Every structure is written in structure tokens, then in C-alpha cells.
Short mmCIF file of C-alpha atoms in Angstrom, two decimals:
data_model
loop_
_atom_site.label_atom_id
_atom_site.label_comp_id
_atom_site.label_asym_id
_atom_site.label_seq_id
_atom_site.Cartn_x
_atom_site.Cartn_y
_atom_site.Cartn_z
CA MET A 1 74.55 1.32 -21.38
CA SER A 2 77.96 2.97 -21.41
CA THR A 3 80.13 2.22 -18.38
CA ASN A 4 82.74 4.87 -19.13
CA TYR A 5 82.58 6.91 -15.93
CA ARG A 6 84.25 9.88 -17.64
CA SER A 7 81.58 10.26 -20.32
CA VAL A 8 78.89 12.94 -20.09
CA ASN A 9 76.08 10.43 -20.71
CA PHE A 10 77.19 8.26 -17.81
CA LYS A 11 77.25 11.28 -15.47
CA LYS A 12 73.76 12.24 -16.62
CA LEU A 13 72.59 8.71 -15.95
CA LEU A 14 74.03 8.80 -12.43
CA ASP A 15 72.41 12.16 -11.77
CA LYS A 16 69.07 10.73 -12.87
CA LEU A 17 69.49 7.57 -10.79
CA GLN A 18 70.41 9.48 -7.65
CA GLN A 19 67.23 11.54 -7.99
CA GLU A 20 65.13 8.34 -8.19
CA SER A 21 67.21 6.19 -5.82
CA TRP A 22 64.75 6.63 -2.94
CA GLN A 23 62.34 4.21 -4.64
CA LEU A 24 65.04 1.53 -4.87
CA GLU A 25 66.07 2.28 -1.27
CA LEU A 26 62.54 1.65 0.01
CA ILE A 27 62.11 -1.54 -2.04
CA ILE A 28 65.46 -2.94 -0.90
CA SER A 29 64.88 -1.88 2.71
CA GLY A 30 61.41 -3.45 2.80
CA PHE A 31 62.53 -6.82 1.46
CA ALA A 32 65.73 -6.74 3.54
CA ILE A 33 63.92 -5.96 6.82
CA TYR A 34 61.42 -8.77 6.19
CA GLY A 35 64.20 -11.23 5.42
CA LEU A 36 66.33 -10.10 8.36
CA PHE A 37 63.49 -10.45 10.86
CA ALA A 38 62.74 -13.92 9.47
CA ALA A 39 66.41 -14.94 9.69
CA ASN A 40 67.08 -13.49 13.16
CA GLU A 41 65.54 -16.34 15.18
CA PRO A 42 67.23 -19.20 13.24
CA LEU A 43 70.57 -17.39 13.49
CA GLU A 44 70.12 -16.89 17.25
CA LEU A 45 69.40 -20.62 17.59
CA LYS A 46 72.51 -21.49 15.58
CA ALA A 47 74.69 -19.16 17.63
CA ALA A 48 73.20 -20.43 20.92
CA ALA A 49 73.67 -24.07 19.88
CA SER A 50 77.30 -23.34 18.95
CA SER A 51 78.03 -21.73 22.32
CA VAL A 52 76.50 -24.68 24.20
CA THR A 53 78.15 -27.50 22.24
CA GLU A 54 81.56 -25.78 22.20
CA SER A 55 82.42 -27.97 19.19
CA ASP A 56 80.73 -26.23 16.29
CA GLN A 57 83.53 -24.82 14.14
CA PHE A 58 81.05 -22.41 12.59
CA GLY A 59 80.22 -20.83 15.97
CA ILE A 60 82.17 -17.60 15.31
CA LEU A 61 80.75 -17.42 11.80
CA TRP A 62 77.16 -17.62 13.09
CA ALA A 63 77.94 -14.95 15.69
CA VAL A 64 79.38 -12.59 13.03
CA ILE A 65 76.39 -13.12 10.74
CA LEU A 66 73.99 -12.49 13.63
CA ILE A 67 75.74 -9.24 14.62
CA CYS A 68 75.75 -8.05 10.99
CA CYS A 69 72.04 -8.84 10.64
CA GLN A 70 71.16 -6.96 13.83
CA ILE A 71 73.17 -3.88 12.81
CA PHE A 72 71.69 -3.99 9.32
CA THR A 73 68.15 -4.36 10.70
CA PHE A 74 68.52 -1.41 13.07
CA ASN A 75 69.95 0.87 10.36
CA LEU A 76 67.31 -0.10 7.80
CA VAL A 77 64.43 0.42 10.25
CA VAL A 78 65.77 3.92 11.02
CA HIS A 79 66.16 4.54 7.28
CA VAL A 80 62.57 3.46 6.51
CA LEU A 81 61.19 5.66 9.31
CA LEU A 82 63.13 8.70 8.06
CA ARG A 83 62.23 7.98 4.45
CA GLY A 84 58.57 7.71 5.45
CA LEU A 85 58.87 11.05 7.24
CA TRP A 86 60.48 12.50 4.08
CA ILE A 87 57.58 11.27 1.91
CA GLY A 88 55.11 12.71 4.41
CA ALA A 89 56.93 16.05 4.35
CA ILE A 90 56.80 16.16 0.54
CA GLY A 91 53.08 15.42 0.65
CA LEU A 92 52.54 18.20 3.19
CA ARG A 93 54.57 20.61 1.04
CA TYR A 94 52.25 19.86 -1.91
CA VAL A 95 49.26 20.85 0.25
CA SER A 96 50.69 23.67 2.35
CA GLY A 97 53.84 24.89 0.61
CA ASP A 98 56.61 26.45 2.69
CA ILE A 99 56.25 27.59 6.32
CA ASN A 100 54.53 30.98 6.48
CA TYR A 101 55.75 32.53 9.71
CA LYS A 102 53.54 35.61 9.25
CA THR A 103 50.42 33.43 9.32
CA LEU A 104 51.49 32.00 12.69
CA ASN A 105 51.31 35.53 14.07
CA TYR A 106 53.94 34.93 16.75
CA SER A 107 55.85 37.68 18.49
CA GLU A 108 58.97 39.03 16.83
CA LYS A 109 61.22 37.27 19.31
CA PHE A 110 59.74 33.81 18.59
CA THR A 111 59.46 34.49 14.84
CA SER A 112 63.15 35.39 14.51
CA TYR A 113 64.12 32.41 16.69
CA LEU A 114 62.05 29.94 14.62
CA LYS A 115 63.35 31.34 11.32
CA ARG A 116 66.90 30.86 12.58
CA LYS A 117 66.44 27.37 14.09
CA VAL A 118 63.71 25.82 11.93
CA GLY A 119 64.39 27.58 8.65
CA SER A 120 62.47 26.83 5.48
CA PHE A 121 60.44 23.65 4.95
CA ASP A 122 62.40 22.90 1.76
CA GLN A 123 65.61 22.90 3.77
CA TYR A 124 64.01 20.42 6.20
CA ILE A 125 63.09 18.10 3.29
CA ALA A 126 66.61 18.39 1.86
CA ASN A 127 68.13 17.49 5.24
CA LEU A 128 65.86 14.46 5.54
CA GLU A 129 66.91 13.34 2.06
CA THR A 130 70.57 13.64 3.05
CA TYR A 131 70.05 11.71 6.29
CA CYS A 132 68.20 8.90 4.50
CA SER A 133 70.83 8.48 1.78
CA ILE A 134 73.75 8.54 4.23
CA ILE A 135 72.13 6.10 6.68
CA PHE A 136 71.32 3.70 3.84
CA ALA A 137 74.95 3.76 2.66
CA ALA A 138 76.22 3.54 6.25
CA SER A 139 74.18 0.36 6.77
CA PHE A 140 76.37 -1.50 4.28
CA LEU A 141 79.54 0.21 5.47
CA MET A 142 78.95 -0.93 9.07
CA ILE A 143 78.60 -4.54 7.88
CA PHE A 144 81.99 -4.35 6.20
CA TYR A 145 83.52 -2.81 9.34
CA VAL A 146 82.23 -5.73 11.44
CA ILE A 147 83.54 -8.25 8.90
CA GLY A 148 86.89 -6.46 8.89
CA PHE A 149 87.09 -6.58 12.69
CA PHE A 150 86.48 -10.33 12.74
CA THR A 151 88.90 -11.06 9.90
CA VAL A 152 91.63 -9.32 11.91
CA THR A 153 90.60 -11.31 15.01
CA PHE A 154 90.63 -14.53 12.98
CA SER A 155 94.10 -13.69 11.66
CA PHE A 156 95.34 -13.17 15.23
CA VAL A 157 93.89 -16.53 16.35
CA LEU A 158 95.41 -18.23 13.30
CA ILE A 159 98.84 -16.80 14.10
CA THR A 160 98.71 -17.84 17.77
CA GLN A 161 97.45 -21.35 17.02
CA SER A 162 100.11 -21.88 14.37
CA PHE A 163 102.74 -21.87 17.12
CA GLU A 164 101.26 -25.14 18.43
CA LEU A 165 102.50 -26.85 15.24
CA LEU A 166 106.12 -25.89 15.95
CA THR A 167 106.71 -28.80 18.34
CA PHE A 168 110.20 -29.39 16.91
CA LEU A 169 111.41 -26.04 18.25
CA PRO A 170 112.54 -25.43 21.84
CA LYS A 171 110.24 -23.42 24.11
CA TRP A 172 112.55 -20.39 24.18
CA ALA A 173 112.47 -20.19 20.38
CA ILE A 174 108.65 -20.36 20.32
CA ARG A 175 108.50 -17.68 23.02
CA THR A 176 110.79 -15.46 20.96
CA LEU A 177 108.59 -15.93 17.88
CA ILE A 178 105.50 -15.04 19.88
CA ILE A 179 107.12 -11.83 21.11
CA ALA A 180 108.35 -11.02 17.60
CA LEU A 181 104.97 -11.52 15.88
CA VAL A 182 102.07 -11.33 18.31
CA ILE A 183 103.04 -8.17 20.21
CA PRO A 184 103.68 -6.09 17.02
CA PHE A 185 100.39 -7.43 15.61
CA ILE A 186 98.45 -6.28 18.68
CA LEU A 187 100.16 -2.87 18.72
CA SER A 188 99.53 -2.41 14.99
CA SER A 189 95.86 -3.33 15.47
CA LEU A 190 95.55 -0.65 18.16
CA VAL A 191 97.19 1.92 15.89
CA VAL A 192 94.76 1.09 13.04
CA PHE A 193 91.81 1.29 15.43
CA ILE A 194 92.96 4.69 16.76
CA ASP A 195 93.33 5.94 13.20
CA PHE A 196 89.83 4.64 12.46
CA LEU A 197 88.36 6.50 15.45
CA GLY A 198 90.29 9.64 14.50
CA GLN A 199 88.97 9.47 10.89
CA GLY A 200 92.43 9.01 9.41
CA PHE A 201 94.38 11.65 11.33
CA LEU A 202 97.55 9.51 11.06
CA LYS A 203 97.38 9.90 7.27
CA LYS A 204 97.49 13.71 7.42
CA LYS A 205 100.96 14.42 8.78
CA LYS A 206 103.97 13.58 6.61
CA TRP A 207 106.03 11.84 9.30
CA THR A 208 103.10 9.85 10.76
CA SER A 209 101.88 8.81 7.31
CA THR A 210 105.35 7.52 6.41
CA ILE A 211 105.45 5.30 9.49
CA TYR A 212 101.78 4.33 9.28
CA PHE A 213 101.64 3.43 5.58
CA PRO A 214 103.14 -0.14 5.88
CA ILE A 215 100.75 -0.91 8.76
CA TYR A 216 97.83 0.49 6.76
CA TRP A 217 98.80 -1.58 3.70
CA VAL A 218 98.90 -4.86 5.65
CA PHE A 219 95.65 -4.27 7.52
CA SER A 220 93.87 -3.09 4.38
CA LYS A 221 94.37 -6.65 3.10
CA LEU A 222 93.37 -8.28 6.39
CA THR A 223 90.19 -6.20 6.74
CA LEU A 224 89.20 -6.68 3.07
CA SER A 225 88.97 -2.89 2.74
CA PHE A 226 89.39 -3.07 -1.05
CA LEU A 227 85.68 -4.03 -1.12
CA TYR A 228 84.44 -0.87 0.58
CA ARG A 229 87.30 1.67 0.56
CA PRO A 230 85.66 4.05 -2.01
CA LEU A 231 82.42 3.97 -0.01
CA ALA A 232 84.28 4.73 3.24
CA TYR A 233 86.25 7.69 1.92
CA ASN A 234 83.25 9.14 0.07
CA PHE A 235 81.36 8.82 3.35
CA LEU A 236 84.06 10.70 5.27
CA ASP A 237 84.41 13.60 2.82
CA ASN A 238 80.79 14.52 3.51
CA LYS A 239 80.22 16.87 6.46
CA LEU A 240 77.17 14.96 7.71
CA GLY A 241 78.83 11.60 7.10
CA LYS A 242 81.81 12.69 9.19
CA ARG A 243 79.50 13.70 12.04
CA LEU A 244 77.62 10.42 11.80
CA SER A 245 80.87 8.42 11.95
CA PHE A 246 81.68 10.14 15.25
CA ILE A 247 78.39 9.25 16.92
CA ILE A 248 77.53 5.88 15.36
CA LEU A 249 79.88 3.80 17.54
CA PRO A 250 78.73 5.45 20.81
CA VAL A 251 75.11 4.97 19.66
CA TYR A 252 75.68 1.24 19.13
CA LEU A 253 77.40 0.95 22.52
CA ILE A 254 74.49 2.73 24.21
CA ILE A 255 71.97 0.43 22.48
CA VAL A 256 73.90 -2.68 23.53
CA THR A 257 74.21 -1.37 27.11
CA VAL A 258 70.51 -0.51 27.35
CA SER A 259 69.44 -3.85 25.85
CA SER A 260 71.61 -5.69 28.41
CA LEU A 261 70.00 -3.97 31.40
CA GLN A 262 67.98 -6.24 33.67
CA TYR A 263 65.92 -5.45 36.74
CA ARG A 264 66.91 -7.47 39.80
CA ASN A 265 64.32 -7.71 42.54
CA SER A 266 66.22 -9.86 45.03
CA ASN A 267 69.65 -10.02 46.63
CA TYR A 268 69.60 -13.82 46.71
CA VAL A 269 67.00 -15.19 44.30
CA ASN A 270 68.34 -14.88 40.74
CA SER A 271 67.38 -16.86 37.64
CA THR A 272 70.92 -16.53 36.22
CA ASN A 273 72.58 -18.48 39.05
CA ASP A 274 74.15 -21.85 38.29
CA SER A 275 72.29 -25.04 39.14
CA SER A 276 72.99 -26.18 42.69
CA GLU A 277 71.38 -27.96 45.60
CA PHE A 278 69.47 -24.74 46.22
CA GLN A 279 68.40 -23.85 42.67
CA ILE A 280 67.18 -25.62 39.54
CA LEU A 281 68.11 -24.86 35.93
CA SER A 282 65.74 -26.04 33.20
CA GLU A 283 68.77 -26.91 31.01
CA HIS A 284 69.34 -30.02 33.15
CA TYR A 285 65.90 -31.56 32.55
CA ASP A 286 64.78 -33.08 29.24
CA ASN A 287 61.08 -32.27 29.70
CA LEU A 288 61.89 -28.59 30.41
CA SER A 289 64.22 -28.24 27.40
CA ILE A 290 61.92 -29.41 24.63
CA GLU A 291 61.52 -25.90 23.18
CA GLU A 292 63.62 -25.15 20.11
CA GLY A 293 65.62 -22.38 21.76
CA LYS A 294 66.57 -24.36 24.89
CA PHE A 295 69.59 -26.65 24.99
CA ILE A 296 70.89 -29.23 27.45
CA ASN A 297 73.80 -27.87 29.50
CA THR A 298 76.55 -30.42 30.37
CA ALA A 299 74.17 -33.19 31.49
CA SER A 300 70.48 -33.94 31.86
CA ILE A 301 67.94 -36.26 33.47
CA PRO A 302 64.32 -36.81 32.28
CA SER A 303 62.57 -34.53 34.80
CA LYS A 304 62.62 -33.07 38.31
CA ILE A 305 60.39 -35.87 39.60
CA ILE A 306 61.63 -39.42 39.04
CA GLU A 307 59.01 -42.17 39.45
CA THR A 308 61.00 -45.11 38.08
CA LYS A 309 63.52 -47.25 40.00
CA TYR A 310 66.22 -46.22 37.56
CA LEU A 311 67.59 -42.78 36.62
CA PRO A 312 68.58 -42.10 32.99
CA LEU A 313 71.55 -39.74 32.73
CA PHE A 314 72.78 -38.07 29.53
CA LEU A 315 76.19 -36.36 29.28
CA ILE A 316 76.80 -33.94 26.39
CA TYR A 317 79.86 -34.61 24.20
CA ASN A 318 82.33 -31.94 23.11
CA GLU A 319 85.86 -32.00 21.71
CA GLU A 320 87.30 -31.12 25.10
CA ILE A 321 86.09 -34.46 26.48
CA GLU A 322 88.15 -36.34 23.91
CA ASP A 323 91.25 -34.35 24.88
CA PHE A 324 90.74 -35.40 28.50
CA ILE A 325 90.33 -39.02 27.36
CA PHE A 326 93.64 -38.87 25.49
CA ASP A 327 95.33 -37.39 28.58
CA LYS A 328 93.97 -40.24 30.69
CA ASN A 329 94.69 -43.02 28.19
CA ASN A 330 97.52 -42.11 25.82
CA ASN A 331 97.09 -45.40 23.91
CA LEU A 332 93.83 -44.08 22.44
CA LYS A 333 95.46 -41.00 20.94
CA PRO A 334 95.70 -41.58 17.17
CA GLU A 335 98.74 -40.67 15.12
CA ASP A 336 96.44 -38.84 12.71
CA ASP A 337 93.79 -36.78 14.51
CA LYS A 338 90.70 -36.93 12.25
CA ARG A 339 88.77 -34.22 14.07
CA GLY A 340 87.96 -31.15 11.99
CA PHE A 341 86.54 -30.59 8.53
CA GLN A 342 86.22 -33.64 6.32
CA SER A 343 84.64 -34.28 2.95
CA SER A 344 81.90 -36.90 2.65
CA LEU A 345 83.14 -37.61 -0.90
CA THR A 346 85.60 -40.37 0.02
CA ILE A 347 86.46 -43.58 -1.78
CA ASP A 348 87.43 -46.73 0.12
CA PHE A 349 90.41 -48.30 -1.69
CA LYS A 350 90.98 -50.91 1.06
CA ARG A 351 87.72 -52.82 1.08
CA GLY A 352 89.49 -56.11 1.89
CA MET A 353 90.77 -54.67 5.16
CA ASN A 354 87.38 -53.45 6.42
CA ASP A 355 86.75 -56.45 8.67
CA ALA A 356 90.12 -56.17 10.44
CA ALA A 357 89.70 -52.40 10.77
CA GLY A 358 86.21 -52.92 12.20
CA ILE A 359 87.50 -55.26 14.90
CA LYS A 360 90.25 -52.81 15.83
CA ASP A 361 87.77 -49.92 15.97
CA SER A 362 85.46 -51.97 18.24
CA LEU A 363 88.31 -52.69 20.64
CA ASN A 364 89.36 -49.05 20.67
CA LEU A 365 85.76 -47.94 21.21
CA LYS A 366 85.42 -50.31 24.17
CA GLU A 367 88.59 -48.87 25.69
CA TYR A 368 87.36 -45.36 24.85
CA LEU A 369 84.09 -45.84 26.79
CA LYS A 370 85.96 -47.48 29.65
CA THR A 371 88.09 -44.32 29.94
CA VAL A 372 84.97 -42.14 29.84
CA ASN A 373 83.58 -44.03 32.82
CA GLU A 374 86.89 -43.59 34.64
CA ILE A 375 87.25 -39.82 34.25
CA TYR A 376 83.71 -38.96 35.39
CA THR A 377 82.44 -39.56 38.91
CA ILE A 378 78.69 -39.73 39.55
CA LYS A 379 77.23 -39.24 43.01
CA ILE A 380 73.72 -39.05 44.40
CA ASP A 381 73.95 -37.22 47.70
CA SER A 382 77.17 -38.66 49.16
CA ASN A 383 76.91 -42.12 47.52
CA GLN A 384 79.04 -42.84 44.46
CA TYR A 385 77.42 -44.75 41.58
CA GLN A 386 79.12 -46.93 39.02
CA SER A 387 78.46 -45.55 35.53
CA ASP A 388 78.28 -47.55 32.31
CA PHE A 389 78.20 -44.86 29.64
CA ILE A 390 77.53 -45.75 26.02
CA ILE A 391 77.44 -43.42 23.01
CA SER A 392 73.98 -42.03 22.36
CA SER A 393 72.06 -38.94 21.24
CA ASN A 394 69.14 -37.10 22.81
CA THR A 395 65.85 -35.95 21.28
CA LYS A 396 67.56 -32.93 19.70
CA GLU A 397 70.17 -35.13 18.00
CA ARG A 398 72.92 -33.92 20.32
CA LEU A 399 75.75 -36.44 20.55
CA GLY A 400 76.78 -37.64 23.99
CA PHE A 401 76.96 -40.50 26.49
CA GLU A 402 74.05 -42.21 28.21
CA THR A 403 73.81 -44.40 31.29
CA TYR A 404 71.15 -45.66 33.74
CA LEU A 405 71.57 -45.57 37.52
CA ASN A 406 69.85 -48.03 39.86
CA ILE A 407 68.06 -45.87 42.47
CA LYS A 408 65.51 -48.34 43.89
CA LYS A 409 67.19 -48.17 47.32
CA LEU A 410 66.91 -44.39 47.54
CA ASP A 411 64.56 -42.88 50.09
CA GLU A 412 61.62 -40.90 48.83
CA GLY A 413 62.15 -37.14 48.61
CA LYS A 414 64.77 -34.71 47.42
CA HIS A 415 68.21 -35.87 46.23
CA ILE A 416 71.22 -34.19 44.63
CA LEU A 417 72.98 -35.68 41.59
CA THR A 418 76.53 -34.42 41.00
CA ILE A 419 78.90 -35.14 38.12
CA THR A 420 82.60 -34.53 38.73
CA GLY A 421 85.19 -34.58 35.98
CA PRO A 422 88.09 -32.79 34.31
CA THR A 423 87.80 -29.28 32.89
CA LYS A 424 90.07 -26.44 31.86
CA GLU A 425 91.03 -24.02 34.63
CA ASN A 426 90.63 -21.20 32.10
CA PRO A 427 88.51 -22.24 29.08
CA MET A 428 89.66 -19.15 27.11
CA ILE A 429 93.26 -20.43 27.05
CA ALA A 430 93.92 -23.43 24.79
CA LYS A 431 96.67 -24.97 26.96
CA SER A 432 95.16 -24.11 30.31
CA LYS A 433 95.73 -26.39 33.30
CA THR A 434 93.27 -29.29 33.70
CA VAL A 435 91.48 -29.47 37.06
CA GLU A 436 88.85 -31.73 38.63
CA LYS A 437 85.62 -30.01 39.62
CA VAL A 438 81.87 -30.53 39.89
CA LEU A 439 80.56 -30.06 36.34
CA ALA A 440 76.84 -30.33 37.07
CA THR A 441 74.64 -30.30 40.16
CA ILE A 442 71.12 -31.56 39.45
CA PRO A 443 68.44 -31.72 42.18
CA PHE A 444 65.57 -34.20 41.74
CA TRP A 445 62.76 -35.76 43.77
CA TYR A 446 62.33 -39.53 43.92
CA PHE A 447 58.77 -40.79 44.32
CA PRO A 448 58.37 -44.35 42.94
CA GLU A 449 55.22 -44.73 40.85
CA ASN A 450 54.03 -47.84 42.73
CA SER A 451 54.42 -46.30 46.18
CA SER A 452 51.13 -44.37 46.09
CA SER A 453 49.16 -47.36 44.81
CA GLN A 454 50.82 -49.59 47.43
CA ASN A 455 49.93 -47.12 50.20
CA ALA A 456 46.33 -46.98 48.96
CA GLN A 457 46.14 -50.79 48.92
CA ASN A 458 47.52 -50.99 52.48
CA THR A 459 44.90 -48.43 53.60
CA ILE A 460 42.09 -50.53 52.11
CA ILE A 461 43.40 -53.71 53.78
CA LEU A 462 43.63 -51.86 57.13
CA LYS A 463 40.04 -50.60 56.81
CA ASP A 464 38.78 -54.10 55.96
CA THR A 465 40.59 -55.51 58.97
CA LEU A 466 39.12 -52.91 61.33
CA THR A 467 35.62 -53.51 59.92
CA THR A 468 35.92 -57.24 60.41
CA HIS A 469 36.97 -56.85 64.00
#
């Protein structure tokens, strides 16, 4: 097959393919919708797990993939519905032909109105064909737009975090660099976004295009627009495509807004409240979080009702905890921070030093756990308990710290477990101030398992005594 796009044969081939493309569109849409629906739940679980652990470096990636899949699914479902309507219209045309307004026998007023607004049936079929083709192309274009948005966001984060490596510079110099790079980057991003919403109006005037061209060139690389630029401009030079580009963003915003609506039937009782002495969250109890889509939040105990004389407590690990440990005990902070991506394909060239390294690691780990027990305070009601955390993992293979509290002296009934420790004042800011606060409040009820049997035995003894007397 010739790939010379200037040749007559290649143009004829394209004309033939575009006439038969609806078959390929339906096949691709069918398989894609099936695959996207199957992938949606695993991707939601991955994204949810990333947001809970706060240590999964792929968290943003999973979120981007999930958003792309949801946009793609919505567009393809609309495309399949319209394409099905188009096929139905063609079938009806084969049976009934065009619309015969005389046969309807309406009044002249309604007949002229319908001819003007409805038109011919062939025109209706042609419009459906246009809608289907444009929506199918727009489905892929929207994915690239989302990817472009997140690549720009990632570039911004990369620039801001790179300043943390410039520890050899004075603070005023770093502040000057931030002003010189970050502010122009943000302003340029806004300009590109405005031009995107205005369908390239900054490219039309000579003086604006001269100023805008360097910004456009840089952001065309950051957004990977070389992958979809021909598709985007061919989309915009079409009258219907231009109209669709105006309404597609508001449509997505309306869909997101409508899907986020919730009905609230109480001013006080709300399932979204945080766990407290007045409300329970299932994320703090192992037996209520066994489903695949539920994850432990901060800390957990086995259940709401504790029958044993000891209380198992599990504390979820994240990278932030290790930062707090280093702040508390600077001796544990390594010269080479090994956190981050690492390859499992490593070769140990110092096998003779393994024993000495193992002893050193054991001593450091002991000091590490000692610091963990120092920075977290555990209380049941108003009584403080001594923790003895060790490294462990829960049933969902989540890494964390585990300890057991002696509660045999507790009275039967309701009790409140609280865990206090360090946290960032503003988690969205990397170098936010560290503050001490209650991280988890977990209500539970203590009813020892032998208390009921002991009470029953005492009742029997009392009855026997009364019978004897």
C-alpha cells in the first residue's frame, strides 16, 4: 500500500476508508468499553490505596489513568448510542424513505415549521454521521488534553521541588530563583489555558502571536502536543467540532458536579464525619475493613467489641512518619536516603561485611522503634499506655507498626482510644510546620469473654445455695 499522501491512489483509499470507518468505530468502541468497565474498579482501588498510604509514588499516575478511562468511557458510550441511532435511521430510511410531510396532513403552519426545523431525513442521517465521527475523534483528543494538563502540573512540581536541592545557596537567592521561575511559569500556564479556551485567539493577531509564540513553543513540548496537534487543528477547523469544543468542558464540569451531589437528611448525623467519641468509622476496625475497596485509616483495632484482656493496635506506616523520626532522633538520619525508586537487580560486592552491617542495622532498628514509641502517645480514656511497637503488616499486606495493650483492669463498657503524634500543619506544603495533634480517635466496648460465663456460674451457685437452705 502506497503511503505517499499526495498520490491519487492514497486519497482514493482514504475516501473509501472514511466511508467504511463506522464499522471499525463500533468494533473499537465495543472492545474499548468492555475493557474500560473491567479496568475501572481495579484502577479505583489503586487510586484509593495510593491516597490512603500517602507513600505510593504512582498515586498521581493512577489518578491520571483513572480520569482518562472515565472520560474515554463516557465519550465512547455516547458514540455507541449515536451510532446505534444512526444505524436505526438508515434501516428506517430503507423501509420508509424520506419524510413525506404531505402524508402527515398537518396544517400549513406546522408543515412549514417542521420542514424548516426538521428538514429531510437524509440530512438527519448525515448530521448523525458527523456527530459520531467527531465524538469518536474527540474521545482520543480529550485523553491527550488530560495527559497534557498533568505533564504541565508534573513539570511545575519538579521545578518547585528542585529548589530543595539547592541547600548550598542562601535563602534570599533561592527566593529570587523561585520568583524568577515559578511566577512566570504560572502566568504562562494561565495564558496557554486562556488561549485554549479561546480556540487560539492569541494566534490570530500579529502582535499577540509574536509575544505568544515562545510561550506556545515551550508548552507544546511540555504538553506533548506533537502527538495530537494535527488532530486538534483538524478538529477546530470544522464548524461542528468548534461548537463541541466550546461545550465539552462545561459538560464535563456539569457531570462531575452532578455526580458529586449527595442528599443530606440530618444536620448532625453524617457518615462523612471523622471518627470521634461520638461516631465510628469502619476504617478503624479490621473486621469492618475486610472488603477489597476498604482501607485502614491511620490506625486500627480488631473490632468494636473487645473480649480479650489485651488490645491489639496497628499503626499504618507512611514516609511522613520516617521524617518525624529523623526530626526526633537526628542520629538515625542516613547520609544517603535510600527511599524512592530502586532496582531489585543489585549485586552484593561486600559479602564479607554482611555480618557487621547486620549488627549495625539491628542496633539502628532498635533505636528506630524506640523513637517510634517516643513520638506517639496512646491513651484509653484519660489513662496513658506504654506502647511497644514492632514492625508488622496487616491482612492486606500494609506495612506498619503493631503493639498490644494490657486492658484487663478496664471496666466493662465503652472506652475511647486516642493516638497523638506529629503531623504537618498543612499536608499540601512540603515544608509545613510540624504540630502535635490527635491522629485517631477509636471508640470500642470492652466485655471480657469470661465475664458472662463467670456471671452464669455465680448465678448457679447462688441458686444451689438458696435451694439448700
